[in-house]
Amino acid sequence: MKRIALAVTALTIASIAVTAPASHAAVDFDELRRENLDKDAVDFDELRRENLDKDAVYEVVAAVDFDELRRENLDKDAIATV
């Protein structure tokens, strides 16, 4: 029984020693991003910028004036309680 436990322990340690360096290798995401852009992949940075620009325009056009809404609701409440 001890032999089997020692053998399993030795195999576990050996497999960890072999696979650990490969699993901890740093991934260069900038390089991967450049490669994907070279393959005509979707440029998420450009899409993000476009969406941010759209949001900025939308916020200016459709900005909600919460103070005005609050005043209207207070006025409605004052009328309802009278």
XYZ file of N, CA and C in Angstrom, residues 11-47:
111
model
N 4.470 10.373 -9.121
C 3.909 10.716 -10.435
C 3.212 12.072 -10.410
N 2.522 12.361 -9.341
C 1.850 13.655 -9.212
C 2.859 14.784 -9.190
N 3.907 14.621 -8.408
C 4.947 15.657 -8.326
C 5.632 15.827 -9.670
N 5.906 14.724 -10.360
C 6.559 14.805 -11.666
C 5.667 15.501 -12.683
N 4.383 15.183 -12.679
C 3.487 15.822 -13.650
C 3.318 17.306 -13.356
N 3.301 17.677 -12.091
C 3.211 19.099 -11.737
C 4.469 19.829 -12.168
N 5.621 19.201 -11.976
C 6.888 19.832 -12.348
C 6.986 20.038 -13.853
N 6.383 19.144 -14.623
C 6.454 19.253 -16.081
C 5.452 20.274 -16.603
N 4.238 20.279 -16.078
C 3.187 21.135 -16.631
C 3.157 22.533 -16.043
N 3.706 22.751 -14.871
C 3.621 24.062 -14.219
C 4.289 25.174 -15.019
N 5.511 24.991 -15.516
C 6.119 26.105 -16.266
C 5.336 26.479 -17.521
N 4.763 25.504 -18.189
C 4.004 25.797 -19.406
C 2.713 26.536 -19.087
N 2.097 26.211 -17.975
C 0.828 26.854 -17.646
C 1.015 28.268 -17.121
N 2.195 28.583 -16.633
C 2.446 29.916 -16.097
C 3.130 30.838 -17.103
N 3.248 30.401 -18.334
C 3.856 31.242 -19.359
C 2.958 32.445 -19.608
N 3.574 33.608 -19.685
C 2.805 34.843 -19.869
C 2.280 34.923 -21.296
N 1.030 35.290 -21.421
C 0.406 35.455 -22.730
C 0.529 36.917 -23.114
N 1.016 37.176 -24.314
C 1.159 38.548 -24.787
C -0.128 38.925 -25.525
N -1.064 39.514 -24.783
C -2.363 39.837 -25.362
C -2.261 40.933 -26.420
N -1.303 41.832 -26.275
C -1.130 42.865 -27.300
C -0.739 42.235 -28.631
N 0.156 41.256 -28.571
C 0.566 40.578 -29.801
C -0.607 39.812 -30.408
N -1.364 39.120 -29.581
C -2.538 38.403 -30.086
C -3.549 39.358 -30.706
N -3.736 40.516 -30.092
C -4.666 41.517 -30.614
C -4.205 42.009 -31.979
N -2.898 42.289 -32.091
C -2.360 42.750 -33.376
C -2.535 41.689 -34.452
N -2.282 40.422 -34.090
C -2.455 39.340 -35.062
C -3.908 39.255 -35.518
N -4.837 39.387 -34.603
C -6.251 39.336 -34.974
C -6.646 40.520 -35.839
N -6.088 41.688 -35.555
C -6.388 42.848 -36.393
C -5.807 42.661 -37.788
N -4.656 42.005 -37.869
C -4.069 41.726 -39.178
C -4.924 40.749 -39.976
N -5.676 39.907 -39.292
C -6.546 38.936 -39.955
C -7.904 39.540 -40.303
N -8.028 40.843 -40.236
C -9.290 41.547 -40.496
C -10.366 41.175 -39.486
N -9.955 40.960 -38.273
C -10.923 40.699 -37.209
C -11.584 42.016 -36.820
N -12.622 41.931 -36.033
C -13.350 43.119 -35.598
C -12.452 43.949 -34.689
N -12.367 45.243 -34.973
C -11.569 46.149 -34.143
C -12.468 46.680 -33.027
N -12.406 46.010 -31.873
C -13.281 46.371 -30.763
C -12.960 47.751 -30.204
N -11.697 48.180 -30.323
C -11.352 49.523 -29.854
C -12.090 50.580 -30.672
N -12.125 50.382 -31.982
C -12.823 51.331 -32.852
C -14.328 51.308 -32.575
N -14.889 50.107 -32.434
C -16.317 50.003 -32.120
C -16.640 50.668 -30.793
